mmCIF file of C-alpha atoms in Angstrom:
data_model
loop_
_atom_site.group_PDB
_atom_site.id
_atom_site.type_symbol
_atom_site.label_atom_id
_atom_site.label_comp_id
_atom_site.label_asym_id
_atom_site.label_seq_id
_atom_site.Cartn_x
_atom_site.Cartn_y
_atom_site.Cartn_z
ATOM 1 C CA MET A 20 -70.358 36.800 33.142
ATOM 2 C CA SER A 21 -70.916 40.590 32.883
ATOM 3 C CA ARG A 22 -68.269 42.855 34.418
ATOM 4 C CA LYS A 23 -68.893 46.443 35.259
ATOM 5 C CA LYS A 24 -66.612 48.831 33.320
ATOM 6 C CA ASN A 25 -64.233 50.508 35.602
ATOM 7 C CA ASN A 26 -64.740 54.103 34.474
ATOM 8 C CA ARG A 27 -61.794 56.215 35.548
ATOM 9 C CA LYS A 28 -63.868 59.418 35.606
ATOM 10 C CA ASN A 29 -65.961 58.136 38.489
ATOM 11 C CA ARG A 30 -63.055 57.039 40.629
ATOM 12 C CA ILE A 31 -62.661 58.964 43.915
ATOM 13 C CA ASP A 32 -59.339 60.128 45.359
ATOM 14 C CA VAL A 33 -57.120 57.383 43.907
ATOM 15 C CA VAL A 34 -55.013 57.569 40.746
ATOM 16 C CA TYR A 35 -53.329 54.139 40.951
ATOM 17 C CA SER A 36 -52.835 51.270 43.332
ATOM 18 C CA THR A 37 -50.475 48.249 43.338
ATOM 19 C CA ASN A 38 -52.630 46.281 45.618
ATOM 20 C CA PRO A 39 -54.096 43.393 43.599
ATOM 21 C CA ASP A 40 -57.170 43.206 45.920
ATOM 22 C CA PHE A 41 -57.872 46.989 45.704
ATOM 23 C CA SER A 42 -61.320 48.021 44.442
ATOM 24 C CA TYR A 43 -61.762 51.620 43.295
ATOM 25 C CA GLU A 44 -64.378 53.545 45.138
ATOM 26 C CA THR A 45 -66.763 55.201 42.665
ATOM 27 C CA GLU A 46 -69.572 57.728 43.009
ATOM 28 C CA SER A 47 -72.908 56.188 43.707
ATOM 29 C CA ASP A 48 -75.806 56.740 41.334
ATOM 30 C CA GLU A 49 -78.392 55.935 43.890
ATOM 31 C CA GLU A 50 -80.789 58.755 44.958
ATOM 32 C CA MET A 51 -82.715 59.121 48.217
ATOM 33 C CA GLU A 52 -86.252 58.156 48.094
ATOM 34 C CA THR A 53 -88.537 61.124 48.504
ATOM 35 C CA LEU A 54 -90.161 61.615 51.876
ATOM 36 C CA ASP A 55 -93.989 62.344 52.088
ATOM 37 C CA PRO A 56 -94.617 66.030 52.379
ATOM 38 C CA GLU A 57 -95.670 65.658 56.042
ATOM 39 C CA ASP A 58 -92.157 64.135 56.925
ATOM 40 C CA GLN A 59 -90.207 66.944 55.340
ATOM 41 C CA GLU A 60 -88.728 69.748 57.504
ATOM 42 C CA LEU A 61 -88.274 72.701 55.057
ATOM 43 C CA ARG A 62 -86.948 76.110 55.882
ATOM 44 C CA VAL A 63 -87.227 79.195 53.797
ATOM 45 C CA TYR A 64 -84.433 81.806 53.933
ATOM 46 C CA LEU A 65 -83.717 85.066 52.298
ATOM 47 C CA GLU A 66 -80.120 85.339 50.835
ATOM 48 C CA LYS A 67 -78.494 88.398 49.363
ATOM 49 C CA LYS A 68 -74.736 87.600 49.469
ATOM 50 C CA GLY A 69 -72.900 87.001 46.249
ATOM 51 C CA ARG A 70 -75.911 87.867 43.999
ATOM 52 C CA GLY A 71 -75.076 91.371 43.004
ATOM 53 C CA GLY A 72 -77.371 92.896 45.691
ATOM 54 C CA LYS A 73 -80.452 90.999 44.492
ATOM 55 C CA SER A 74 -82.418 88.909 47.014
ATOM 56 C CA VAL A 75 -83.232 85.284 46.488
ATOM 57 C CA SER A 76 -85.690 83.081 48.597
ATOM 58 C CA VAL A 77 -84.108 79.735 49.303
ATOM 59 C CA VAL A 78 -85.905 76.533 50.323
ATOM 60 C CA LYS A 79 -83.555 74.145 52.246
ATOM 61 C CA GLY A 80 -84.073 70.676 53.862
ATOM 62 C CA PHE A 81 -85.851 68.959 51.068
ATOM 63 C CA VAL A 82 -85.117 65.094 51.209
ATOM 64 C CA GLY A 83 -85.685 63.262 47.999
ATOM 65 C CA THR A 84 -84.918 62.794 44.292
ATOM 66 C CA GLU A 85 -83.666 65.603 42.086
ATOM 67 C CA ASP A 86 -86.750 65.197 39.885
ATOM 68 C CA ASP A 87 -89.132 65.661 42.834
ATOM 69 C CA LEU A 88 -87.114 68.737 43.887
ATOM 70 C CA ILE A 89 -87.383 70.155 40.370
ATOM 71 C CA ASP A 90 -91.097 69.568 40.334
ATOM 72 C CA LEU A 91 -91.674 71.398 43.607
ATOM 73 C CA SER A 92 -89.545 74.199 42.328
ATOM 74 C CA LYS A 93 -91.665 74.493 39.163
ATOM 75 C CA LYS A 94 -94.846 74.684 41.203
ATOM 76 C CA LEU A 95 -93.390 77.446 43.473
ATOM 77 C CA LYS A 96 -92.065 79.444 40.481
ATOM 78 C CA THR A 97 -95.454 79.263 38.775
ATOM 79 C CA LYS A 98 -97.481 80.190 41.823
ATOM 80 C CA CYS A 99 -95.117 82.993 42.692
ATOM 81 C CA GLY A 100 -94.892 84.283 39.170
ATOM 82 C CA VAL A 101 -91.068 84.631 39.207
ATOM 83 C CA GLY A 102 -88.048 82.728 37.966
ATOM 84 C CA GLY A 103 -85.728 80.494 39.826
ATOM 85 C CA SER A 104 -83.609 77.338 39.786
ATOM 86 C CA VAL A 105 -82.488 74.269 41.753
ATOM 87 C CA LYS A 106 -78.908 74.200 42.857
ATOM 88 C CA ASP A 107 -77.076 71.955 45.410
ATOM 89 C CA GLY A 108 -80.331 70.452 46.659
ATOM 90 C CA GLU A 109 -81.936 73.881 47.237
ATOM 91 C CA ILE A 110 -84.726 75.692 45.584
ATOM 92 C CA LEU A 111 -83.814 79.287 44.649
ATOM 93 C CA ILE A 112 -86.652 81.663 43.867
ATOM 94 C CA GLN A 113 -86.072 85.299 42.730
ATOM 95 C CA GLY A 114 -87.038 88.027 45.060
ATOM 96 C CA ASP A 115 -88.409 88.072 48.645
ATOM 97 C CA GLN A 116 -91.145 85.535 48.192
ATOM 98 C CA ARG A 117 -90.760 83.913 51.658
ATOM 99 C CA ASP A 118 -94.330 84.698 53.022
ATOM 100 C CA LYS A 119 -96.048 83.471 49.868
ATOM 101 C CA MET A 120 -93.751 80.336 49.623
ATOM 102 C CA VAL A 121 -94.399 79.380 53.270
ATOM 103 C CA SER A 122 -98.194 79.663 52.851
ATOM 104 C CA LEU A 123 -97.984 77.546 49.583
ATOM 105 C CA LEU A 124 -95.846 74.915 51.134
ATOM 106 C CA LYS A 125 -98.156 74.633 54.106
ATOM 107 C CA GLU A 126 -101.143 74.388 51.680
ATOM 108 C CA TRP A 127 -99.406 71.447 50.075
ATOM 109 C CA ASN A 128 -98.845 69.826 53.553
ATOM 110 C CA TYR A 129 -95.154 70.639 53.830
ATOM 111 C CA PRO A 130 -94.320 71.687 57.401
ATOM 112 C CA CYS A 131 -92.035 74.693 56.986
ATOM 113 C CA LYS A 132 -90.626 77.607 58.745
ATOM 114 C CA LYS A 133 -89.582 81.082 57.677
ATOM 115 C CA ALA A 134 -85.974 81.466 58.824
ATOM 116 C CA GLY A 135 -83.397 84.146 58.880
ATOM 117 C CA GLY A 136 -83.282 87.633 57.164
#
């Protein structure tokens, strides 16, 4: 019989319990399945706060795996010719690239809107 190792680092909000039936709650490793481009609802924002006065175009609303988000980010960075990153489920692209990003995303069948800023 195989038993899953109870890794203390993955436990959530509990240090110790005296209850013999207690089961530690751990973080789930499951990722969401990526929706088809047509089913996504992406929004493209311009943010300047906390970035030393530099603007960053942010794509929010992507539903899917981290790998698919990174792939979409790479495509956008390549087409826009700038740098960027993926952080907290959002794609960050350097500079005000909103118009270019919206047209590229629509070309790739992602319904999206230019929002804010």
